[in-house]
mmCIF file of C-alpha atoms in Angstrom:
data_model
loop_
_atom_site.group_PDB
_atom_site.id
_atom_site.type_symbol
_atom_site.label_atom_id
_atom_site.label_comp_id
_atom_site.label_asym_id
_atom_site.label_seq_id
_atom_site.Cartn_x
_atom_site.Cartn_y
_atom_site.Cartn_z
ATOM 1 C CA UNK A 24 160.573 132.291 171.970
ATOM 2 C CA UNK A 25 158.427 129.213 170.318
ATOM 3 C CA UNK A 26 157.126 126.804 172.573
ATOM 4 C CA UNK A 27 156.011 123.277 170.884
ATOM 5 C CA UNK A 28 154.331 120.460 172.980
ATOM 6 C CA UNK A 29 151.582 117.894 172.873
ATOM 7 C CA UNK A 30 148.679 118.660 170.883
ATOM 8 C CA UNK A 31 145.823 119.239 173.607
ATOM 9 C CA UNK A 32 142.073 119.330 172.633
ATOM 10 C CA UNK A 33 141.666 122.804 173.262
ATOM 11 C CA UNK A 34 144.134 122.702 170.222
ATOM 12 C CA UNK A 35 142.248 121.451 168.297
ATOM 13 C CA UNK A 36 139.873 124.655 166.638
ATOM 14 C CA UNK A 37 143.458 126.531 166.123
ATOM 15 C CA UNK A 38 144.620 123.467 164.084
ATOM 16 C CA UNK A 39 141.711 123.113 162.019
ATOM 17 C CA UNK A 40 141.744 126.365 161.023
ATOM 18 C CA UNK A 41 145.453 126.755 160.472
ATOM 19 C CA UNK A 42 144.831 123.365 158.284
ATOM 20 C CA UNK A 43 141.709 125.258 156.327
ATOM 21 C CA UNK A 44 143.762 127.650 155.044
ATOM 22 C CA UNK A 45 147.019 125.697 153.866
ATOM 23 C CA UNK A 46 145.393 122.871 152.437
ATOM 24 C CA UNK A 47 143.207 122.426 149.142
ATOM 25 C CA UNK A 48 141.436 119.123 150.732
ATOM 26 C CA UNK A 49 142.015 119.282 154.550
ATOM 27 C CA UNK A 50 141.273 117.248 157.395
ATOM 28 C CA UNK A 51 138.257 117.714 159.641
ATOM 29 C CA UNK A 52 138.745 119.157 163.343
ATOM 30 C CA UNK A 53 136.830 115.526 164.099
ATOM 31 C CA UNK A 54 139.617 113.514 161.544
ATOM 32 C CA UNK A 55 142.124 115.521 164.036
ATOM 33 C CA UNK A 56 140.701 114.792 167.448
ATOM 34 C CA UNK A 57 140.124 110.708 166.216
ATOM 35 C CA UNK A 58 143.909 110.790 165.736
ATOM 36 C CA UNK A 59 144.689 112.401 168.584
ATOM 37 C CA UNK A 60 142.476 109.758 170.438
ATOM 38 C CA UNK A 61 144.973 107.239 169.017
ATOM 39 C CA UNK A 62 147.098 105.257 170.594
ATOM 40 C CA UNK A 63 149.866 104.497 167.920
ATOM 41 C CA UNK A 64 149.422 108.523 167.140
ATOM 42 C CA UNK A 65 151.788 111.788 168.074
ATOM 43 C CA UNK A 66 150.603 115.235 167.810
ATOM 44 C CA UNK A 67 152.150 118.525 168.258
ATOM 45 C CA UNK A 68 151.467 121.866 168.573
ATOM 46 C CA UNK A 69 154.050 125.267 168.426
ATOM 47 C CA UNK A 70 153.121 128.119 170.003
ATOM 48 C CA UNK A 71 154.225 132.010 170.318
ATOM 49 C CA UNK A 72 152.559 134.254 173.199
ATOM 50 C CA UNK A 73 149.872 131.141 174.059
ATOM 51 C CA UNK A 74 149.062 131.297 170.356
ATOM 52 C CA UNK A 75 148.838 127.763 167.691
ATOM 53 C CA UNK A 76 151.015 128.831 165.097
ATOM 54 C CA UNK A 77 151.564 125.000 164.144
ATOM 55 C CA UNK A 78 151.254 121.880 164.127
ATOM 56 C CA UNK A 79 153.092 118.435 163.143
ATOM 57 C CA UNK A 80 153.013 114.394 163.786
ATOM 58 C CA UNK A 81 153.169 111.086 162.920
ATOM 59 C CA UNK A 82 151.536 107.615 162.921
ATOM 60 C CA UNK A 83 153.319 103.948 164.152
ATOM 61 C CA UNK A 84 152.940 101.624 163.089
ATOM 62 C CA UNK A 85 156.310 98.849 165.221
ATOM 63 C CA UNK A 86 159.532 100.948 164.356
ATOM 64 C CA UNK A 87 158.322 102.699 161.321
ATOM 65 C CA UNK A 88 155.896 106.390 161.248
ATOM 66 C CA UNK A 89 154.517 108.156 158.562
ATOM 67 C CA UNK A 90 154.599 111.487 159.292
ATOM 68 C CA UNK A 91 150.684 112.990 158.525
ATOM 69 C CA UNK A 92 150.400 116.475 159.143
ATOM 70 C CA UNK A 93 153.023 119.651 158.891
ATOM 71 C CA UNK A 94 151.697 123.326 158.595
ATOM 72 C CA UNK A 95 152.352 126.630 160.025
ATOM 73 C CA UNK A 96 150.547 130.018 160.077
ATOM 74 C CA UNK A 97 150.716 131.992 156.937
ATOM 75 C CA UNK A 98 152.077 134.829 158.926
ATOM 76 C CA UNK A 99 154.596 132.452 161.069
ATOM 77 C CA UNK A 100 156.044 130.847 158.287
ATOM 78 C CA UNK A 101 160.169 131.442 157.045
ATOM 79 C CA UNK A 102 160.825 131.852 160.765
ATOM 80 C CA UNK A 103 162.258 128.820 162.026
ATOM 81 C CA UNK A 104 159.478 127.674 163.333
ATOM 82 C CA UNK A 105 158.275 124.334 161.122
ATOM 83 C CA UNK A 106 162.387 123.361 161.647
ATOM 84 C CA UNK A 107 161.542 123.533 165.451
ATOM 85 C CA UNK A 108 158.618 121.805 165.792
ATOM 86 C CA UNK A 109 160.197 118.855 163.380
ATOM 87 C CA UNK A 110 163.102 118.397 165.345
ATOM 88 C CA UNK A 111 160.371 118.192 168.300
ATOM 89 C CA UNK A 112 159.218 115.124 166.149
ATOM 90 C CA UNK A 113 161.879 113.545 165.785
ATOM 91 C CA UNK A 114 162.982 113.323 168.795
ATOM 92 C CA UNK A 115 159.322 111.970 170.081
ATOM 93 C CA UNK A 116 159.345 109.497 167.060
ATOM 94 C CA UNK A 117 162.871 108.138 168.574
ATOM 95 C CA UNK A 118 161.706 108.320 172.112
ATOM 96 C CA UNK A 119 159.117 105.899 170.632
ATOM 97 C CA UNK A 120 161.150 103.268 168.901
ATOM 98 C CA UNK A 121 160.758 104.630 165.535
ATOM 99 C CA UNK A 122 163.811 103.769 163.434
ATOM 100 C CA UNK A 123 162.382 104.731 160.289
ATOM 101 C CA UNK A 124 160.280 107.771 159.302
ATOM 102 C CA UNK A 125 158.521 109.221 156.172
ATOM 103 C CA UNK A 126 156.358 111.614 154.730
ATOM 104 C CA UNK A 127 154.783 113.079 150.953
ATOM 105 C CA UNK A 128 155.491 116.392 149.793
ATOM 106 C CA UNK A 129 153.900 118.221 147.341
ATOM 107 C CA UNK A 130 156.499 118.247 143.929
ATOM 108 C CA UNK A 131 155.923 121.701 144.326
ATOM 109 C CA UNK A 132 156.661 123.104 147.107
ATOM 110 C CA UNK A 133 160.325 123.254 147.697
ATOM 111 C CA UNK A 134 160.438 125.381 150.881
ATOM 112 C CA UNK A 135 159.373 121.861 152.512
ATOM 113 C CA UNK A 136 161.230 119.855 150.271
ATOM 114 C CA UNK A 137 164.001 122.352 151.609
ATOM 115 C CA UNK A 138 163.438 121.804 155.393
ATOM 116 C CA UNK A 139 163.133 117.786 155.300
ATOM 117 C CA UNK A 140 166.640 117.814 153.542
ATOM 118 C CA UNK A 141 168.341 119.924 156.719
ATOM 119 C CA UNK A 142 166.676 117.527 158.946
ATOM 120 C CA UNK A 143 167.948 114.130 157.177
ATOM 121 C CA UNK A 144 165.282 112.989 154.844
ATOM 122 C CA UNK A 145 165.906 111.479 151.656
ATOM 123 C CA UNK A 146 163.611 111.842 148.672
ATOM 124 C CA UNK A 147 163.549 107.477 147.322
ATOM 125 C CA UNK A 148 160.149 107.915 145.416
ATOM 126 C CA UNK A 149 157.630 109.325 143.146
ATOM 127 C CA UNK A 150 153.679 108.563 143.842
ATOM 128 C CA UNK A 151 152.195 109.930 140.796
ATOM 129 C CA UNK A 152 149.553 112.350 140.491
ATOM 130 C CA UNK A 153 149.039 111.925 144.949
ATOM 131 C CA UNK A 154 147.440 114.931 145.537
ATOM 132 C CA UNK A 155 144.301 116.698 144.207
ATOM 133 C CA UNK A 156 143.217 119.717 144.127
ATOM 134 C CA UNK A 157 145.459 120.337 141.508
ATOM 135 C CA UNK A 158 147.144 117.188 140.430
ATOM 136 C CA UNK A 159 149.946 117.052 141.829
ATOM 137 C CA UNK A 160 152.755 114.012 141.792
ATOM 138 C CA UNK A 161 153.798 113.370 145.992
ATOM 139 C CA UNK A 162 157.319 113.358 146.845
ATOM 140 C CA UNK A 163 158.572 110.193 149.026
ATOM 141 C CA UNK A 164 161.239 111.390 151.504
ATOM 142 C CA UNK A 165 162.238 108.695 154.073
ATOM 143 C CA UNK A 166 164.463 109.445 157.652
ATOM 144 C CA UNK A 167 166.085 106.581 158.839
ATOM 145 C CA UNK A 168 168.109 106.033 162.182
ATOM 146 C CA UNK A 169 171.395 104.531 161.759
ATOM 147 C CA UNK A 170 171.272 102.170 165.111
ATOM 148 C CA UNK A 171 167.806 101.364 167.184
ATOM 149 C CA UNK A 172 167.072 104.226 169.352
ATOM 150 C CA UNK A 173 168.110 104.186 172.737
ATOM 151 C CA UNK A 174 166.095 103.394 175.918
#
């Protein structure tokens, strides 16, 4: 059973470990701590048997948000964790008044692109050479809600 909840300070060691194993230019533990402490961010962690197996988060500016991080532990990928976690993140965004949300994803990351499309994101532009190590284009994807969130 997967539990998704708000990220806690005590999650940061596990989050930083997954980040380092997943990305060529990872955020530091301090970077996550600073973001977690900000008033305009929301971060979630996915847990299995009490162990952090994934995380995601967004930065909000007025009614728009940018998803800054999404990662799943390598042993937990392709098991629906990302989908479940992202559904919760989108629910949090709606509850906070977000009407549109964007993200960038490596052009070669077909699993992530497929997931985001399943969640209702659409490819809208390309950022040439957006990623380093290796250099690669970033696909900009957006999800927009047809009406303003309730609440």
